[in-house]
Coordinates of C-alpha atoms in Angstrom, one line a residue:
X1362 CA 0.0 0.0 0.0
X1363 CA 1.5 3.3 -1.0
X1364 CA 1.0 6.7 0.5
X1365 CA 1.0 9.1 -2.3
X1366 CA -1.7 11.3 -0.9
X1367 CA -0.5 14.6 0.6
X1368 CA 0.2 14.8 4.3
X1369 CA -2.8 16.9 5.0
X1370 CA -5.5 18.0 2.6
X1371 CA -9.1 18.9 2.3
X1372 CA -9.3 17.5 -1.2
X1373 CA -9.9 13.9 -0.1
X1374 CA -12.7 12.4 1.9
X1375 CA -12.3 10.3 5.1
X1376 CA -13.5 7.4 3.1
X1377 CA -10.8 7.9 0.5
X1378 CA -8.2 8.2 3.2
X1379 CA -9.6 5.1 4.9
X1380 CA -9.2 3.0 1.7
X1381 CA -5.8 4.5 0.8
X1382 CA -4.0 4.3 4.1
X1383 CA -5.7 1.4 5.8
X1384 CA -7.2 -0.6 3.0
X1385 CA -10.8 -0.6 4.4
X1386 CA -13.8 0.0 2.2
X1387 CA -16.1 1.3 5.0
X1388 CA -16.0 2.5 8.6
X1389 CA -17.1 0.4 11.5
X1390 CA -20.2 1.6 13.4
X1391 CA -19.5 4.9 15.1
X1392 CA -16.1 5.5 13.6
X1393 CA -17.2 7.9 10.9
X1394 CA -18.9 10.3 13.4
X1395 CA -15.9 10.2 15.7
X1396 CA -13.6 11.0 12.8
X1397 CA -15.9 13.9 11.7
X1398 CA -16.0 15.3 15.3
X1399 CA -12.2 15.1 15.4
X1400 CA -11.9 17.0 12.1
X1401 CA -14.1 19.7 13.8
X1402 CA -11.7 19.9 16.8
X1403 CA -14.2 18.4 19.3
X1404 CA -13.1 16.9 22.6
X1405 CA -14.2 13.3 22.7
X1406 CA -14.3 10.2 24.9
X1407 CA -14.3 6.9 23.0
X1408 CA -15.1 3.6 24.7
X1409 CA -14.6 0.6 22.3
X1410 CA -13.7 -3.0 23.0
X1411 CA -10.3 -4.3 22.1
X1412 CA -10.1 -4.8 18.4
X1413 CA -13.0 -2.5 17.8
X1414 CA -11.0 0.1 15.9
X1415 CA -10.2 2.8 18.5
X1416 CA -6.8 3.6 17.1
X1417 CA -8.2 4.5 13.6
X1418 CA -10.4 7.1 15.3
X1419 CA -7.4 9.3 15.9
X1420 CA -5.0 8.0 13.3
X1421 CA -7.2 8.9 10.3
X1422 CA -8.0 12.5 11.4
X1423 CA -4.3 13.0 12.0
X1424 CA -3.7 12.4 8.3
X1425 CA -6.4 14.9 7.2
X1426 CA -5.5 17.7 9.6
X1427 CA -2.5 20.1 9.4
X1428 CA 0.0 19.6 12.2
X1429 CA 1.1 16.9 14.5
X1430 CA -1.1 14.5 16.5
X1431 CA 0.5 13.5 19.8
X1432 CA -0.6 10.1 21.2
X1433 CA -0.1 9.3 24.9
X1434 CA 0.6 5.6 25.3
X1435 CA 1.6 3.8 28.5
X1436 CA 3.8 1.0 27.1
X1437 CA 7.0 1.0 25.0
X1438 CA 6.0 -2.2 23.3
X1439 CA 2.6 -0.8 22.4
X1440 CA 4.1 2.3 20.9
X1441 CA 6.6 0.3 18.8
X1442 CA 3.8 -2.0 17.5
X1443 CA 1.5 0.9 16.6
X1444 CA 4.2 2.9 14.9
X1445 CA 5.5 -0.1 12.9
X1446 CA 1.9 -0.8 11.6
X1447 CA 1.5 2.9 10.6
X1448 CA 4.9 2.9 8.8
X1449 CA 4.1 -0.3 7.0
X1450 CA 1.0 1.6 5.6
X1451 CA 3.2 4.5 4.4
X1452 CA 2.2 6.8 7.3
X1453 CA 4.8 9.2 8.8
X1454 CA 4.8 8.1 12.5
X1455 CA 7.4 7.8 15.2
X1456 CA 7.9 7.4 18.9
X1457 CA 10.2 9.0 21.5
X1458 CA 11.1 6.8 24.5
X1459 CA 14.0 5.4 26.5
X1460 CA 14.7 2.6 24.0
X1461 CA 16.3 5.2 21.6
X1462 CA 20.0 6.2 21.7
X1463 CA 20.9 9.9 21.8
X1464 CA 21.7 10.1 18.0
X1465 CA 18.4 8.5 17.0
X1466 CA 16.5 10.7 19.5
X1467 CA 18.1 13.8 17.9
X1468 CA 17.3 12.6 14.4
X1469 CA 13.6 12.0 15.2
X1470 CA 13.4 15.4 17.0
X1471 CA 14.6 17.1 13.8
X1472 CA 12.1 15.2 11.7
X1473 CA 9.3 16.3 14.1
X1474 CA 10.4 20.0 14.1
X1475 CA 10.7 20.0 10.3
X1476 CA 7.1 18.8 9.9
X1477 CA 7.8 15.4 8.5
X1478 CA 5.8 13.4 11.1
X1479 CA 2.1 13.2 11.5
X1480 CA 1.8 11.0 14.6
X1481 CA 4.1 11.0 17.6
X1482 CA 3.7 8.4 20.4
X1483 CA 5.1 9.2 23.8
X1484 CA 4.6 8.0 27.4
X1485 CA 3.0 10.3 29.9
X1486 CA 6.3 10.5 31.9
X1487 CA 8.1 12.0 28.9
X1488 CA 5.2 14.2 27.9
X1489 CA 5.1 15.8 31.3
X1490 CA 8.9 16.2 31.8
X1491 CA 9.9 19.8 32.2
X1492 CA 11.9 20.2 29.0
X1493 CA 9.4 18.4 26.9
X1494 CA 6.4 20.2 28.2
X1495 CA 7.8 23.7 28.4
X1496 CA 10.3 23.7 25.6
X1497 CA 9.9 21.0 23.0
X1498 CA 6.1 21.0 22.7
X1499 CA 5.9 24.9 22.3
X1500 CA 8.5 24.5 19.6
X1501 CA 6.3 22.0 17.8
X1502 CA 3.3 24.2 18.3
X1503 CA 5.1 27.2 16.7
X1504 CA 6.7 25.3 13.9
X1505 CA 4.3 22.6 12.8
X1506 CA 1.2 23.0 14.9
X1507 CA -0.2 20.5 17.3
X1508 CA -3.4 19.1 15.8
X1509 CA -4.7 17.0 18.7
X1510 CA -3.8 15.0 21.8
X1511 CA -5.0 11.4 21.8
X1512 CA -4.9 9.8 25.3
X1513 CA -4.9 6.0 24.8
X1514 CA -5.7 3.7 27.7
X1515 CA -7.5 6.7 29.3
X1516 CA -8.9 4.6 32.1
X1517 CA -5.4 5.0 33.7
X1518 CA -6.5 8.6 34.5
X1519 CA -9.1 7.5 37.0
X1520 CA -8.5 6.4 40.5
X1521 CA -11.6 4.3 40.1
X1522 CA -10.2 2.4 37.1
X1523 CA -8.6 -1.0 37.3
X1524 CA -5.1 0.3 36.1
X1525 CA -4.7 3.7 37.7
X1526 CA -1.4 5.4 37.0
X1527 CA -0.6 8.7 38.9
X1528 CA 1.3 10.2 35.9
X1529 CA -1.8 9.9 33.8
X1530 CA -3.6 12.0 36.4
X1531 CA -1.3 14.9 35.6
X1532 CA -2.0 15.0 31.9
X1533 CA -4.7 17.6 32.4
X1534 CA -1.8 20.2 32.6
X1535 CA -1.9 20.0 28.8
X1536 CA -5.1 22.1 28.9
X1537 CA -3.2 24.8 30.7
X1538 CA -0.4 25.0 28.2
X1539 CA -2.4 24.2 25.0
X1540 CA -6.0 25.2 25.7
X1541 CA -7.0 25.3 22.0
X1542 CA -5.8 21.8 21.2
X1543 CA -8.6 19.2 21.2
X1544 CA -8.3 16.0 23.3
X1545 CA -9.5 12.6 22.5
X1546 CA -9.6 10.1 25.3
X1547 CA -9.8 6.4 24.4
X1548 CA -10.3 3.2 26.4
X1549 CA -11.6 -0.3 26.0
X1550 CA -13.0 -0.4 29.5
X1551 CA -14.7 2.2 31.6
X1552 CA -17.7 2.1 34.0
X1553 CA -20.0 5.2 34.1
X1554 CA -18.1 6.4 37.2
X1555 CA -14.7 6.0 35.4
X1556 CA -16.0 7.7 32.3
X1557 CA -17.1 10.7 34.3
X1558 CA -13.8 10.8 36.1
X1559 CA -11.9 10.7 32.8
X1560 CA -13.8 13.6 31.4
X1561 CA -13.3 15.6 34.6
X1562 CA -9.7 14.9 35.1
X1563 CA -8.7 15.6 31.5
X1564 CA -10.8 18.8 31.4
X1565 CA -12.8 17.7 28.3
X1566 CA -15.1 20.4 27.1
X1567 CA -18.6 19.4 26.1
X1568 CA -17.2 16.2 24.8
X1569 CA -18.7 13.8 22.3
X1570 CA -19.1 10.5 24.1
X1571 CA -19.1 7.3 22.0
X1572 CA -19.7 4.0 23.8
X1573 CA -19.6 1.1 21.3
X1574 CA -21.4 -2.2 21.8
X1575 CA -19.5 -4.8 23.6
X1576 CA -21.7 -7.6 22.3
X1577 CA -19.7 -10.3 20.5
X1578 CA -22.2 -12.4 18.5
X1579 CA -19.5 -14.8 17.4
X1580 CA -19.0 -15.8 21.1
X1581 CA -21.3 -17.8 23.3
X1582 CA -21.3 -19.5 26.7
X1583 CA -22.5 -23.0 27.2
X1584 CA -22.9 -24.8 30.5
X1585 CA -22.8 -28.6 30.3
X1586 CA -22.9 -31.3 33.1
X1587 CA -19.4 -32.6 33.9
X1588 CA -18.9 -36.2 32.6
X1589 CA -16.7 -38.8 34.1
X1590 CA -14.4 -38.5 31.1
X1591 CA -14.2 -34.7 31.3
X1592 CA -10.4 -34.7 31.1
X1593 CA -10.5 -36.7 27.9
X1594 CA -13.0 -34.2 26.4

C-alpha cells in the first residue's frame, strides 16, 4: 500500500483516506462520526472493545488535519507496534522513548520539528517532563502546529479504574499549556463512574461521548454437566 496522498489535505474524503492508508472499504459503526468530530476539533471520549477500531479514530483524522497529533501511550512495546503498523502503511509516524539512543533521538526530533511526522507516540512521563512540556512542545506548536492530543488507555487517568497510574492524572496540565488543542480520550473499558472521572480529570469540554457495543455475536457461553471422562473431552 503506497501513501501518495498529501500529508494533510481537504481534497480527499475520510472514506478515500480510509481506503488509501488502511485498506478498508467502509467504517465500523461509530467510527465515521468520531472522525468527523475530530476534524471539527471536538473533545471526545471513545469507549470501544479491544479490536473495535479505537486507534483508527485518531490516526485517520491526523492524516487529514494540518499539524502533528500526539498520542499518549503507556507501554513502549505498544508504541513500537503501533508505529510499525503505521509505517508499514506508508504513514509518517514515530515514537520517542527510553529505547532510543541519543543520536536517534536527535534525528527524530529534527524530523518532528521539520514537519515530516504526522503522529508522535510518547509515554506520559516523557510528555510531562519539564523540558518536553515547556520547551519542545511549544517549539512543535510554533513550527508545525499540534493538531490534537490522543490519550490512549485513558482509564489509567481514573482512581476508580482497574489500572490507575498517577502520571496519567497529571495529563490535564496540557489544557493549561495548550487550551485550544482538542483532546480525544480512548479506552476499552470504563464504567460510568470511570467515564465521568476521565472527562473531569482531563478537562474535556462538552465532549462527544461514544460507547460502542461490547456484544460479540461470534462468542457464546454454554454450561454442560461434567462427565466422568471430562479430562479426555
